[in-house]
PDB file of C-alpha atoms in Angstrom:
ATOM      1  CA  UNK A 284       8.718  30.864   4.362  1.00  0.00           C
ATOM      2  CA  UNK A 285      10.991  34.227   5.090  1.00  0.00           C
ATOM      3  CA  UNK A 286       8.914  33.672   8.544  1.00  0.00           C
ATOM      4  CA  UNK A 287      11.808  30.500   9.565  1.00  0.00           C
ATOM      5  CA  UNK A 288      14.536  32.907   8.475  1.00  0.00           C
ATOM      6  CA  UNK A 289      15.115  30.793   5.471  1.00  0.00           C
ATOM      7  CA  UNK A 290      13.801  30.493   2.194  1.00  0.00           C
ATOM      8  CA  UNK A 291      14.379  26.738   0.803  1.00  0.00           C
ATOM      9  CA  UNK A 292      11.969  23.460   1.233  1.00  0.00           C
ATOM     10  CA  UNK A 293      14.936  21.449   2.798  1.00  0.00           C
ATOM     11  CA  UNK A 294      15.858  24.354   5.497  1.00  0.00           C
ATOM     12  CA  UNK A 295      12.784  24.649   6.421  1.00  0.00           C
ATOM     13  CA  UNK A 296      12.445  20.741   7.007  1.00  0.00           C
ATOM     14  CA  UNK A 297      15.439  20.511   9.062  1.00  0.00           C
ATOM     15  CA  UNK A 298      14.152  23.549  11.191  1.00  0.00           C
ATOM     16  CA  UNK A 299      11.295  21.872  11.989  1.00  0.00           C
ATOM     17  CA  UNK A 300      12.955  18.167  12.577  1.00  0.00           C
ATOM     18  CA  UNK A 301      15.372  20.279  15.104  1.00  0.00           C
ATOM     19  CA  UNK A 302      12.150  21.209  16.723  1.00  0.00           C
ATOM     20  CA  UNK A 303      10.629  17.685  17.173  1.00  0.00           C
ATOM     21  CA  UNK A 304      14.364  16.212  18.197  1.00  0.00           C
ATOM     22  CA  UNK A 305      13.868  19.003  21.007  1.00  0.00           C
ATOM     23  CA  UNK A 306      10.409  17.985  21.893  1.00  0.00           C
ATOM     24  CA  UNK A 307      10.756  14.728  22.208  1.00  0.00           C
ATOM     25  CA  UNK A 308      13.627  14.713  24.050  1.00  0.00           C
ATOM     26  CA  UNK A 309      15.165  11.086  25.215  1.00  0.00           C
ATOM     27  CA  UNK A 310      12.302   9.294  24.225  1.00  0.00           C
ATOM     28  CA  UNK A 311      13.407   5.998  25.919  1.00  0.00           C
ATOM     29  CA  UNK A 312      12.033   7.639  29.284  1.00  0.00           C
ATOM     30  CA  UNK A 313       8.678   7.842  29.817  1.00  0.00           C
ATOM     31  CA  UNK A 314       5.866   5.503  28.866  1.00  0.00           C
ATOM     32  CA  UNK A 315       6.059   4.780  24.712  1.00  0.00           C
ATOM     33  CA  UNK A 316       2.555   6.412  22.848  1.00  0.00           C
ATOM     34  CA  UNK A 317       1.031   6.569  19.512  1.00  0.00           C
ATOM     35  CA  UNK A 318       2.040  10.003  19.390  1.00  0.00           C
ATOM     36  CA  UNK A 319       5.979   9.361  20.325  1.00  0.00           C
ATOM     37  CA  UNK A 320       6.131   6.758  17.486  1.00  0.00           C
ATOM     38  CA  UNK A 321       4.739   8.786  14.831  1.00  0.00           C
ATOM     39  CA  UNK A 322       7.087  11.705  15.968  1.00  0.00           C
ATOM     40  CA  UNK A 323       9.893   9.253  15.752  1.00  0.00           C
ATOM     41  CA  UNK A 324       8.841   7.979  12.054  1.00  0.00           C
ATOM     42  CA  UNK A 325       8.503  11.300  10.691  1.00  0.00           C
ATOM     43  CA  UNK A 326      11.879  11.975  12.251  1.00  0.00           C
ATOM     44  CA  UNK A 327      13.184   9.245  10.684  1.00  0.00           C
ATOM     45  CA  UNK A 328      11.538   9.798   7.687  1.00  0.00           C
ATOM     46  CA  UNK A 329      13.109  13.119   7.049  1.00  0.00           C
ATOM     47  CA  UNK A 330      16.237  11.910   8.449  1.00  0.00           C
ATOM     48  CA  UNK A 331      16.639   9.046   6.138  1.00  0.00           C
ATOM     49  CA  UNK A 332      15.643  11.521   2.642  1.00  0.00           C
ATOM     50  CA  UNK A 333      17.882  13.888   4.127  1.00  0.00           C
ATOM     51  CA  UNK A 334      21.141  11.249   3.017  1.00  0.00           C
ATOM     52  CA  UNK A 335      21.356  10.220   6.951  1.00  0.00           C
ATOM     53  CA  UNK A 336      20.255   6.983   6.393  1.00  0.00           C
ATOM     54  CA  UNK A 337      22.132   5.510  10.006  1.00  0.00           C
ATOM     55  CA  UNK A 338      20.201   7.899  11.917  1.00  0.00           C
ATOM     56  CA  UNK A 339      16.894   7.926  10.355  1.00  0.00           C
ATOM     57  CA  UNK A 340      17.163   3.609  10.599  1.00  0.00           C
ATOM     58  CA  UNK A 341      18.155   3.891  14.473  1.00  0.00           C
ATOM     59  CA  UNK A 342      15.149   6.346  14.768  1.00  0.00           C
ATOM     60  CA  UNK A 343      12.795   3.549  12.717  1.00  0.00           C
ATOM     61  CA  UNK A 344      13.818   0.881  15.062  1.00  0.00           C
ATOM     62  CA  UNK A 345      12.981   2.772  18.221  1.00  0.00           C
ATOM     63  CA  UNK A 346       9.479   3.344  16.432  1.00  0.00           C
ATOM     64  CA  UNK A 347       9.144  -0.450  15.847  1.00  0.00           C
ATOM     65  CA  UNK A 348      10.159  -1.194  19.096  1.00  0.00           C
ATOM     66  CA  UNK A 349       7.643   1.436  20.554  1.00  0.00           C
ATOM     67  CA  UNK A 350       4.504   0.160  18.242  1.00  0.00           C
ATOM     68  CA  UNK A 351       5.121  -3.459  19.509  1.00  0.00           C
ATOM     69  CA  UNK A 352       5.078  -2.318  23.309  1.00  0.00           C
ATOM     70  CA  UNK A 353       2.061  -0.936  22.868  1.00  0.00           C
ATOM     71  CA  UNK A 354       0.840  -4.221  21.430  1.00  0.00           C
ATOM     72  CA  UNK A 355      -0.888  -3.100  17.889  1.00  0.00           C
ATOM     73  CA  UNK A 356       0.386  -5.659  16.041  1.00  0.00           C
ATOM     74  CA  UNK A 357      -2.254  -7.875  18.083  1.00  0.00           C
ATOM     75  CA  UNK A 358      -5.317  -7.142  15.813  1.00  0.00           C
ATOM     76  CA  UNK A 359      -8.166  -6.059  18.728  1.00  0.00           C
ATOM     77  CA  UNK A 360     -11.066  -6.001  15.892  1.00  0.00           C
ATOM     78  CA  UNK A 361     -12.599  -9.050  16.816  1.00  0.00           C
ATOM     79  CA  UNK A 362     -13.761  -7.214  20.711  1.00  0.00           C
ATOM     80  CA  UNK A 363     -15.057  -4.375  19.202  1.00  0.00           C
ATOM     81  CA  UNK A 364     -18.721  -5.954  18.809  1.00  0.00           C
ATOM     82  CA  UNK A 365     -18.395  -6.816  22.818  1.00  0.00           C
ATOM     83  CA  UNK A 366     -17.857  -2.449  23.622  1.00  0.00           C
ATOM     84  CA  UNK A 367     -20.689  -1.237  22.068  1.00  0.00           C
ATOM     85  CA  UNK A 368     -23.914  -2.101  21.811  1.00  0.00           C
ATOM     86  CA  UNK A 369     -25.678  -1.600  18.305  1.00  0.00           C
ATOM     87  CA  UNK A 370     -27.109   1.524  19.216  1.00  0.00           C
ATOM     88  CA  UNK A 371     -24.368   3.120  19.750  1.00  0.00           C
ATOM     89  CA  UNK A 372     -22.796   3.153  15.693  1.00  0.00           C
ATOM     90  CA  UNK A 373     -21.172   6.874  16.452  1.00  0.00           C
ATOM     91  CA  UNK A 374     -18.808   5.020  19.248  1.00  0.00           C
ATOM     92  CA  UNK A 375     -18.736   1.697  17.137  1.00  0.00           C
ATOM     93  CA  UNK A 376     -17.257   4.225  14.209  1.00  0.00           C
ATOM     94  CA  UNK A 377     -14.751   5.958  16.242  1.00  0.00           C
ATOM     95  CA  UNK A 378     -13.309   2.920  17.983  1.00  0.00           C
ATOM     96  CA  UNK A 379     -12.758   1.428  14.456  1.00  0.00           C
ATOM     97  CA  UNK A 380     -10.958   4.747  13.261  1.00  0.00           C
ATOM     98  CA  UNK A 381      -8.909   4.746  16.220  1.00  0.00           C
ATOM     99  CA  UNK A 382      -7.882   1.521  15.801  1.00  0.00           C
ATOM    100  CA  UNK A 383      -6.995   1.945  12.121  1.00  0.00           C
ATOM    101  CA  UNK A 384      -5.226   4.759  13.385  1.00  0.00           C
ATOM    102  CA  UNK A 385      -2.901   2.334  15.246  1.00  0.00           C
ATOM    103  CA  UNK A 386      -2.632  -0.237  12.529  1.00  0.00           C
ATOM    104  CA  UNK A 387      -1.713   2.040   9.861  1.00  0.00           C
ATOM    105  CA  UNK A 388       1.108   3.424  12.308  1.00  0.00           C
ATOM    106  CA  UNK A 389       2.509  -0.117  12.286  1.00  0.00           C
ATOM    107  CA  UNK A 390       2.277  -0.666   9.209  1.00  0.00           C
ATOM    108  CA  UNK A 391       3.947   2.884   8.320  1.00  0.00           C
ATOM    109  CA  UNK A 392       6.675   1.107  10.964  1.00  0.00           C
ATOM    110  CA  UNK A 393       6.624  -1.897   8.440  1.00  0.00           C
ATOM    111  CA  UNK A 394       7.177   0.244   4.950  1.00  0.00           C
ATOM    112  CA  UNK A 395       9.779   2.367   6.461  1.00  0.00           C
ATOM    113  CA  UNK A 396      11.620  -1.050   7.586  1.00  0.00           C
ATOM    114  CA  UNK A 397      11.514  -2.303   4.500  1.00  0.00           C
ATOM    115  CA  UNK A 398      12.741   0.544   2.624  1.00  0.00           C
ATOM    116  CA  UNK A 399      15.453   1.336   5.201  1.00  0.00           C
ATOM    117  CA  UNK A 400      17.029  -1.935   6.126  1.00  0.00           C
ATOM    118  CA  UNK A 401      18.900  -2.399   2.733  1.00  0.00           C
ATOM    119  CA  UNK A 402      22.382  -3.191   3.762  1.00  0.00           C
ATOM    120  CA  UNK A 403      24.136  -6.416   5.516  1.00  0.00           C
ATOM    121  CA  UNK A 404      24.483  -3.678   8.713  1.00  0.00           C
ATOM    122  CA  UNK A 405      20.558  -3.188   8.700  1.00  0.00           C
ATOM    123  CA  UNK A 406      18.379  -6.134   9.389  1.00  0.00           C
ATOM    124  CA  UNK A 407      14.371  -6.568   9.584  1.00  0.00           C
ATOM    125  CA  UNK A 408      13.260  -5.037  12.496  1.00  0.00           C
ATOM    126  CA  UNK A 409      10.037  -6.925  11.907  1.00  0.00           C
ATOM    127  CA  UNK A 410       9.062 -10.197  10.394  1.00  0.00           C
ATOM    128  CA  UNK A 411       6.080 -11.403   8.623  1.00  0.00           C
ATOM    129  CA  UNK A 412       5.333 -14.209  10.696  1.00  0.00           C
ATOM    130  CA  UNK A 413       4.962 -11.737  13.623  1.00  0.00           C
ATOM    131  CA  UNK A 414       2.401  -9.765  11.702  1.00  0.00           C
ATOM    132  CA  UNK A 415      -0.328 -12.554  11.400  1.00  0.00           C
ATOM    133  CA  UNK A 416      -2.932 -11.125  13.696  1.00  0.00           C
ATOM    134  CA  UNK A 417      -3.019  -8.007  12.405  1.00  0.00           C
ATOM    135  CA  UNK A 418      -4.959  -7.088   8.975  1.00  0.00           C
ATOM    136  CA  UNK A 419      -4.058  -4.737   6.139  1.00  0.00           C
ATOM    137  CA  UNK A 420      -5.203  -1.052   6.039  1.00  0.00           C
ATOM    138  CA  UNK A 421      -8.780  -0.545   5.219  1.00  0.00           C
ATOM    139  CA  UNK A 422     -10.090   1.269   2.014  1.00  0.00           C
ATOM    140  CA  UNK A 423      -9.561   5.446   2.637  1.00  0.00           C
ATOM    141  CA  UNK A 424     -13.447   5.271   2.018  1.00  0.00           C
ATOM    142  CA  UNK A 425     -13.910   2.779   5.235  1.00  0.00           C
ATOM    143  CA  UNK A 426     -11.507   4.781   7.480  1.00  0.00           C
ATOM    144  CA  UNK A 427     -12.701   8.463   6.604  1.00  0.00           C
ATOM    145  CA  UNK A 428     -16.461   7.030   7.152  1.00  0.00           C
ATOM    146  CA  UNK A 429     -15.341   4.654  10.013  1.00  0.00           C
ATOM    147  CA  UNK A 430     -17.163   1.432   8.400  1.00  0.00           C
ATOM    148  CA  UNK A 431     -15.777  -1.495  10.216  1.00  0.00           C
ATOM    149  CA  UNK A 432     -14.522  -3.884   7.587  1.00  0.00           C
ATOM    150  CA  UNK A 433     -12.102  -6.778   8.040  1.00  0.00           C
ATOM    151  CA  UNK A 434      -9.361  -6.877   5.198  1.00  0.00           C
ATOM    152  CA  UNK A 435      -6.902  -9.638   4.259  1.00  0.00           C
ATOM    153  CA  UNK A 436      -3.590 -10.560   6.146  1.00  0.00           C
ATOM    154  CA  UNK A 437      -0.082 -10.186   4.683  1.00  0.00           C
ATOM    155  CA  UNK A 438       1.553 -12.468   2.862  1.00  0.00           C
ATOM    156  CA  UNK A 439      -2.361 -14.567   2.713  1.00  0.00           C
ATOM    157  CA  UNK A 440      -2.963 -15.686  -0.946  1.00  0.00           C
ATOM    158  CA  UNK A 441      -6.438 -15.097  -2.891  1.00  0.00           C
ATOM    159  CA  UNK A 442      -7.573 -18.371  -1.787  1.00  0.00           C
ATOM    160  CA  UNK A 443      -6.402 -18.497   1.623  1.00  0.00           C
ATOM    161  CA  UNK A 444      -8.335 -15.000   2.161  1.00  0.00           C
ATOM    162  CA  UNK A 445     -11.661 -16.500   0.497  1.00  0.00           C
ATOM    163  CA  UNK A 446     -11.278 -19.976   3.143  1.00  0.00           C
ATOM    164  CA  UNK A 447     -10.841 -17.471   6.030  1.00  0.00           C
ATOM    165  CA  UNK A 448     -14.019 -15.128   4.761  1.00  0.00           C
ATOM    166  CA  UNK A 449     -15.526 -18.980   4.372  1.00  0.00           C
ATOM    167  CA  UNK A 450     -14.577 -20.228   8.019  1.00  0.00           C
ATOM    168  CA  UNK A 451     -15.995 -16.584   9.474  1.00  0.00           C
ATOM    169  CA  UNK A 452     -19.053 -16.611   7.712  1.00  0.00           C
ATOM    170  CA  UNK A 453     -19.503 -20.475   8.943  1.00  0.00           C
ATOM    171  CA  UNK A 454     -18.932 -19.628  12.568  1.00  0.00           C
ATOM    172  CA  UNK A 455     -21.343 -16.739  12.739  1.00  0.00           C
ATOM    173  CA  UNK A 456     -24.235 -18.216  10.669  1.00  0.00           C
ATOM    174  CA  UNK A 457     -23.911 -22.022  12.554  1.00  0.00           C
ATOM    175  CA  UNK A 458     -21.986 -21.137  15.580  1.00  0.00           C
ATOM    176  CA  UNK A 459     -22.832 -24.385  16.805  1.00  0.00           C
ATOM    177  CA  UNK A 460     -21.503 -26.096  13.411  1.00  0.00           C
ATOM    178  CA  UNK A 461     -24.445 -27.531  12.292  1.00  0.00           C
ATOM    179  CA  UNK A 462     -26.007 -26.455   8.643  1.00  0.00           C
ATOM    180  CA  UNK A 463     -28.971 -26.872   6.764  1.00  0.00           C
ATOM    181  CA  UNK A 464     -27.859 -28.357   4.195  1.00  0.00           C
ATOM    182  CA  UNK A 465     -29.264 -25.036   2.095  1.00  0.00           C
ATOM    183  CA  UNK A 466     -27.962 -23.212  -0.817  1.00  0.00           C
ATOM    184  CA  UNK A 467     -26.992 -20.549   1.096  1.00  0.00           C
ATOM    185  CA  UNK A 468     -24.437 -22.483   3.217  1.00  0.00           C
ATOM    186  CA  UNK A 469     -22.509 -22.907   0.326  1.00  0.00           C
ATOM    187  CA  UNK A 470     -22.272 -19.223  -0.821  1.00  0.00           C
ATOM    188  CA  UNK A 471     -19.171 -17.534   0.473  1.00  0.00           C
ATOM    189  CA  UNK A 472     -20.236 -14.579   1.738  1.00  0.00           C
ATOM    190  CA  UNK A 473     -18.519 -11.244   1.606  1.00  0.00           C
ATOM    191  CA  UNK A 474     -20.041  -9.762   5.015  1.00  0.00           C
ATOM    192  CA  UNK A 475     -19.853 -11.266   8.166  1.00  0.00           C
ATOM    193  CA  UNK A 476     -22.094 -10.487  11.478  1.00  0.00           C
ATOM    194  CA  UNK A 477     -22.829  -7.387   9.936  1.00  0.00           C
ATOM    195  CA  UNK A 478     -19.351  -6.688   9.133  1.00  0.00           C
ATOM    196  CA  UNK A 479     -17.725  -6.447   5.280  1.00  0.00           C
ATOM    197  CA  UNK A 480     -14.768  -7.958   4.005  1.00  0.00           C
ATOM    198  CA  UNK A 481     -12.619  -5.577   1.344  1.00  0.00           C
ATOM    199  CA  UNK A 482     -12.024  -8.114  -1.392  1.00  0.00           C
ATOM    200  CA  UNK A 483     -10.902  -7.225  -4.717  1.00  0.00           C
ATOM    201  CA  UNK A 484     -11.780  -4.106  -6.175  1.00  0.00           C
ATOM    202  CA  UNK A 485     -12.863  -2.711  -2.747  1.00  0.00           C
ATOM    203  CA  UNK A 486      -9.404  -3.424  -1.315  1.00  0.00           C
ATOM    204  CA  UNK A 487      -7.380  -0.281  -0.633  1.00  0.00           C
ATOM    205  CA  UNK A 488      -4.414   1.540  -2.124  1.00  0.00           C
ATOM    206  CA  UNK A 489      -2.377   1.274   0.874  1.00  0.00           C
ATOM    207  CA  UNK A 490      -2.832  -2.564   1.616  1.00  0.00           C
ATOM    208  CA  UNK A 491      -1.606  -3.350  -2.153  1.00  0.00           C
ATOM    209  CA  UNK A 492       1.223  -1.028  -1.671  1.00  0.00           C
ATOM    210  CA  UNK A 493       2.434  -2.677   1.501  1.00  0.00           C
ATOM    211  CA  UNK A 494       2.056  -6.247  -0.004  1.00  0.00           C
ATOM    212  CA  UNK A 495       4.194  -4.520  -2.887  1.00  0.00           C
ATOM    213  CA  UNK A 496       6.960  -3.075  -0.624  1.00  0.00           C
ATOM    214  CA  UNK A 497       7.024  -6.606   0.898  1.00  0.00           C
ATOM    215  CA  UNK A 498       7.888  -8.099  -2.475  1.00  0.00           C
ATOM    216  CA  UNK A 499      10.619  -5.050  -2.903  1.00  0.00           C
ATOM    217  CA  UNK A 500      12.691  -6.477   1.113  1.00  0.00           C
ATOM    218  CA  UNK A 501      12.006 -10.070  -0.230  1.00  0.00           C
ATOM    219  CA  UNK A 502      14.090  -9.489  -3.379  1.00  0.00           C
ATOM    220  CA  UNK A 503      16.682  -6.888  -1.334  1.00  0.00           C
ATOM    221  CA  UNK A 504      17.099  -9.912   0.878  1.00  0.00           C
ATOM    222  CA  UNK A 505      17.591 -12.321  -1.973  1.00  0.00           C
ATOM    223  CA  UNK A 506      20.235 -10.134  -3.097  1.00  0.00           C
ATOM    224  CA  UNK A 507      22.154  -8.979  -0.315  1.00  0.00           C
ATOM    225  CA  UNK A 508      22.126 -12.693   1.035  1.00  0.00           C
ATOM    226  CA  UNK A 509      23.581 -14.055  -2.444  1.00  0.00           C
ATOM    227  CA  UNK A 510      25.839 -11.079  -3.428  1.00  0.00           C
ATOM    228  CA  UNK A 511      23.859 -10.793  -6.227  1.00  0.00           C
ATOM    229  CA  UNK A 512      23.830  -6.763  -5.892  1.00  0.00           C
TER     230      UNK A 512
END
């Protein structure tokens, strides 16, 4: 720690958040990245903790702003099948991390939002309704081991999530729409085309956290909106 010429945690944080103001210079120029925008929420992150809660929520909303030009709240899942062909499950596994990778930085964009814009001076930066092609984080397990799985959307209720697993399992099993009148029509399946569905149990920490931190800006909102603080 003596190597920073200071000896305390919080130093030692802002000598390294001086570095990455440095380093990214004025990131409005240039093209945005997945790299810039984490920079910026870690920034902001440390920012915010650090009692400067206006420039840490400026820093959050240039993060936001950068995630949506790049277009990740657009879930691409669904094309993955059409880039690789099945022998090729090392590439399949990789192009699902990656793209976890890029879902889990919006959705970092969406906790710190949440968390941030508590104030009549701070509003949403995003909005539910704009989040409804994009899934929840995966399971750790599925993204360490790169299993494609498909998880719920936010704000989707229990049974909403089993008539969507319902409507996918349909279309790939009778893409035509015609059944057989079998058993098996009628079981809702919890794997789809070869791909699984997290439900229950299986779903992970970080989805039930952000469905969580969405109840926490609901009731902010309620509250700030009703001076009800």
């Amino acid at each position: 720690m003596s190597h920073f010429g200071c000896t305390k945690p919080v130093a030692i944080a802002e000598y390294f958040a001086e570095a990455t103001r440095k380093r990214l210079g004025d990131v409005l120029d240039g093209r945005p990245s997945l790299e810039k925008a984490q920079a910026l929420l870690f920034l902001a992150f440390h920012e915010y903790t650090d009692l400067q809660g206006a420039k840490g929520w400026f820093k959050f909303g240039t993060a936001i702003r950068m995630v949506q030009n790049l277009g990740y709240q657009h879930d691409e899942s669904r094309k993955d099948n059409n880039v690789f062909n099945n022998n090729e499950e090392r590439a399949q596994r990789e192009a699902f991390i990656d793209r976890e990778v890029q879902r889990r930085t919006l959705w970092s964009c969406f906790i710190m939002d949440r968390l941030a814009s508590c104030g009549k001076r701070r509003p949403l930066g995003l909005n539910v309704a704009d989040l409804d092609e994009i899934q929840l984080p995966c399971s750790d397990i599925a993204f360490i081991r790169g299993i494609k799985v498909r998880t719920r959307h936010l704000g989707e209720t229990d049974q909403d999530y089993a008539n969507r697993r319902k409507r996918a399992n349909n279309s790939w099993a009778h893409p035509y729409g015609h059944t057989n009148g079998s058993r098996q029509d009628e079981h809702e399946s919890t794997e789809t085309n070869g791909v699984e569905w997290e439900v229950g149990a299986k779903e992970g920490e970080l989805s039930l956290y952000i469905q969580a931190v969405n109840h926490f800006g609901n009731v902010m909102k309620w509250s700030i909106n009703t001076s009800r603080r």
